[in-house]
Amino acid sequence: MLIIGERINGTRKNIKEGIESRDKQLIKKEIKKQIESGAHYIDLNAGIGKGKEREKEDIKWLIECLYEVGEYPVCIDSADPDVIDFALSFVKTDDKMINSINGEKEKIDKILPIIKKYPESKIICLTMDENGIPSDSKKRVEIAERVIKILNEAGVKNENIFVDCLVEPVSVNTQNGIVFLQALKEVKKFGVKTTCGLSNVSFGLPNRKLINKYFLALCIYEGIDSAIIDPTVSDIKEAICIAEMLTGKDEFCMNYIKGIRCNIF
Amino acid sequence: MLIIGERINGTRKNIKEGIESRDKQLIKKEIKKQIESGAHYIDLNAGIGKGKEREKEDIKWLIECLYEVGEYPVCIDSADPDVIDFALSFVKTDDKMINSINGEKEKIDKILPIIKKYPESKIICLTMDENGIPSDSKKRVEIAERVIKILNEAGVKNENIFVDCLVEPVSVNTQNGIVFLQALKEVKKFGVKTTCGLSNVSFGLPNRKLINKYFLALCIYEGIDSAIIDPTVSDIKEAICIAEMLTGKDEFCMNYIKGIRCNIF
């Protein structure tokens, strides 16, 4: 499973402060920890609520920090297509992710020309549109189908499309877990890849890590291909390792036995 | 989910000793612990390898122990239909389980007349036959279908048939987890109930409780109706509570919040 390390995000207090004070050591330490914990991509989100021009400067600086650690694949994460376009011009690796496109017409019109410049990039596609996140899985799958078609026509291969069916908190609606998993199962049938922002599921509840790890196991059972997670959390490592073993992806249980022996979880 | 408490089993060292020395206090304590932990049925297995007549005496004594604790529903568990027949004559409650029937012709011929005496009993049906446990899920489902038909003809309703698709260790074959879950999913389509002996999945591996709880969560996600488990293990309580919440069976997450607040797991 591909792990997209979520820690470098301007909405996190310590990262916001690190960005504002240009604290390279803090950011580089956060990047290093995630790489050492098995992150395949480092998500960079420089949104600290101070406008587009500031976000451009900040994400450029975050990319510099990343490359001072090493030329690791990046996931460029912004709500603003202009910021994504600007950031991508500084990315050195062919292997990269764009986070994200969704079903909104305006968003598609703005982001599609950028995607066409980098047709080999991986694209995260959120199953929402002008009307927000559909409450049922069927409509999320319809949005995914529509955007996949548009991306295919723009030259993006299915193997590079990562559909995120949008995990919502079970504390808000008891059915939110099931709606996500049902949509995930259906979207897999299109032959694309899938991802999710895992931790939303436990929003508003106590002991969130405990919930997140079980939900990750269910996602892995349904064949999720990647997740935007904090790979430094030992519960996350435990869930990935055991769920992969239980779903036939750990030959001779070697990863599990190594995980136990080396106290990885 | 129905919990069948597995602790009173003659293959366990302390239980074997308790049976042999007629230690009522030990057996009653084990029963009480399971009831207090939420067991809906108490499995009684008196097999200590000393022959049929001894097993009859012993299971009669175990039933006496149970009723000294309270008139709780029992799951009569023996490889020998004569022992099951004898034991059932001492069971006072209408609500009871017979453990088990399977696809072997000889077994069916012997157990069917007993089942007909108690057509309202719940029956555990193992998906194995003269050739052992099929390695693929398709053949397990075929056995289930055949035995369900025989049970229906004997007057047993689908709601009283608990098919056990037989969990085998992932340490023996990496696909064993998936084969079970696939069979479970298919058997559910017949409209019967399902169960499993959970802990087999982790046989031969270190830190078994850690594996069992994730596997239980996957079983609950696939809609398992009951499990033969040790309800006193806090990992088991955690897995049931969180998996039920994540699959839409815990309104307003009340059980989960109670579980955390009361330190149940």
mmCIF file of N, CA and C in Angstrom, chain B residues 48 83 85 91 110 133 147 150 168 172 239 252:
data_model
loop_
_atom_site.group_PDB
_atom_site.id
_atom_site.type_symbol
_atom_site.label_atom_id
_atom_site.label_comp_id
_atom_site.label_asym_id
_atom_site.label_seq_id
_atom_site.Cartn_x
_atom_site.Cartn_y
_atom_site.Cartn_z
ATOM 1 N N ILE B 48 -12.052 -34.994 27.277
ATOM 2 C CA ILE B 48 -10.700 -35.025 27.862
ATOM 3 C C ILE B 48 -9.984 -36.302 27.427
ATOM 4 N N VAL B 83 -23.032 -38.414 22.806
ATOM 5 C CA VAL B 83 -22.789 -37.500 23.939
ATOM 6 C C VAL B 83 -23.739 -36.307 23.840
ATOM 7 N N ASP B 85 -26.665 -36.184 22.380
ATOM 8 C CA ASP B 85 -28.019 -36.662 22.678
ATOM 9 C C ASP B 85 -28.230 -36.772 24.186
ATOM 10 N N VAL B 91 -30.681 -30.483 29.470
ATOM 11 C CA VAL B 91 -30.739 -29.041 29.233
ATOM 12 C C VAL B 91 -32.148 -28.532 29.517
ATOM 13 N N LYS B 110 -26.192 -39.799 11.957
ATOM 14 C CA LYS B 110 -26.258 -39.968 13.409
ATOM 15 C C LYS B 110 -26.873 -38.769 14.127
ATOM 16 N N ILE B 133 -11.434 -30.355 5.292
ATOM 17 C CA ILE B 133 -11.835 -28.969 5.034
ATOM 18 C C ILE B 133 -11.370 -28.586 3.631
ATOM 19 N N VAL B 147 -25.913 -29.072 3.385
ATOM 20 C CA VAL B 147 -26.345 -29.370 4.764
ATOM 21 C C VAL B 147 -27.539 -28.491 5.157
ATOM 22 N N ILE B 150 -30.600 -30.197 3.937
ATOM 23 C CA ILE B 150 -30.940 -31.355 4.783
ATOM 24 C C ILE B 150 -31.581 -30.885 6.100
ATOM 25 N N GLU B 168 -8.885 -21.138 9.341
ATOM 26 C CA GLU B 168 -7.615 -21.874 9.446
ATOM 27 C C GLU B 168 -6.457 -20.876 9.556
ATOM 28 N N VAL B 172 -0.181 -21.172 8.103
ATOM 29 C CA VAL B 172 -0.098 -22.404 7.307
ATOM 30 C C VAL B 172 -0.262 -22.084 5.819
ATOM 31 N N ALA B 239 -12.641 -5.043 19.760
ATOM 32 C CA ALA B 239 -12.866 -5.312 18.332
ATOM 33 C C ALA B 239 -14.359 -5.309 18.015
ATOM 34 N N PHE B 252 -25.330 6.681 17.417
ATOM 35 C CA PHE B 252 -24.689 7.802 18.117
ATOM 36 C C PHE B 252 -23.377 7.378 18.801
#
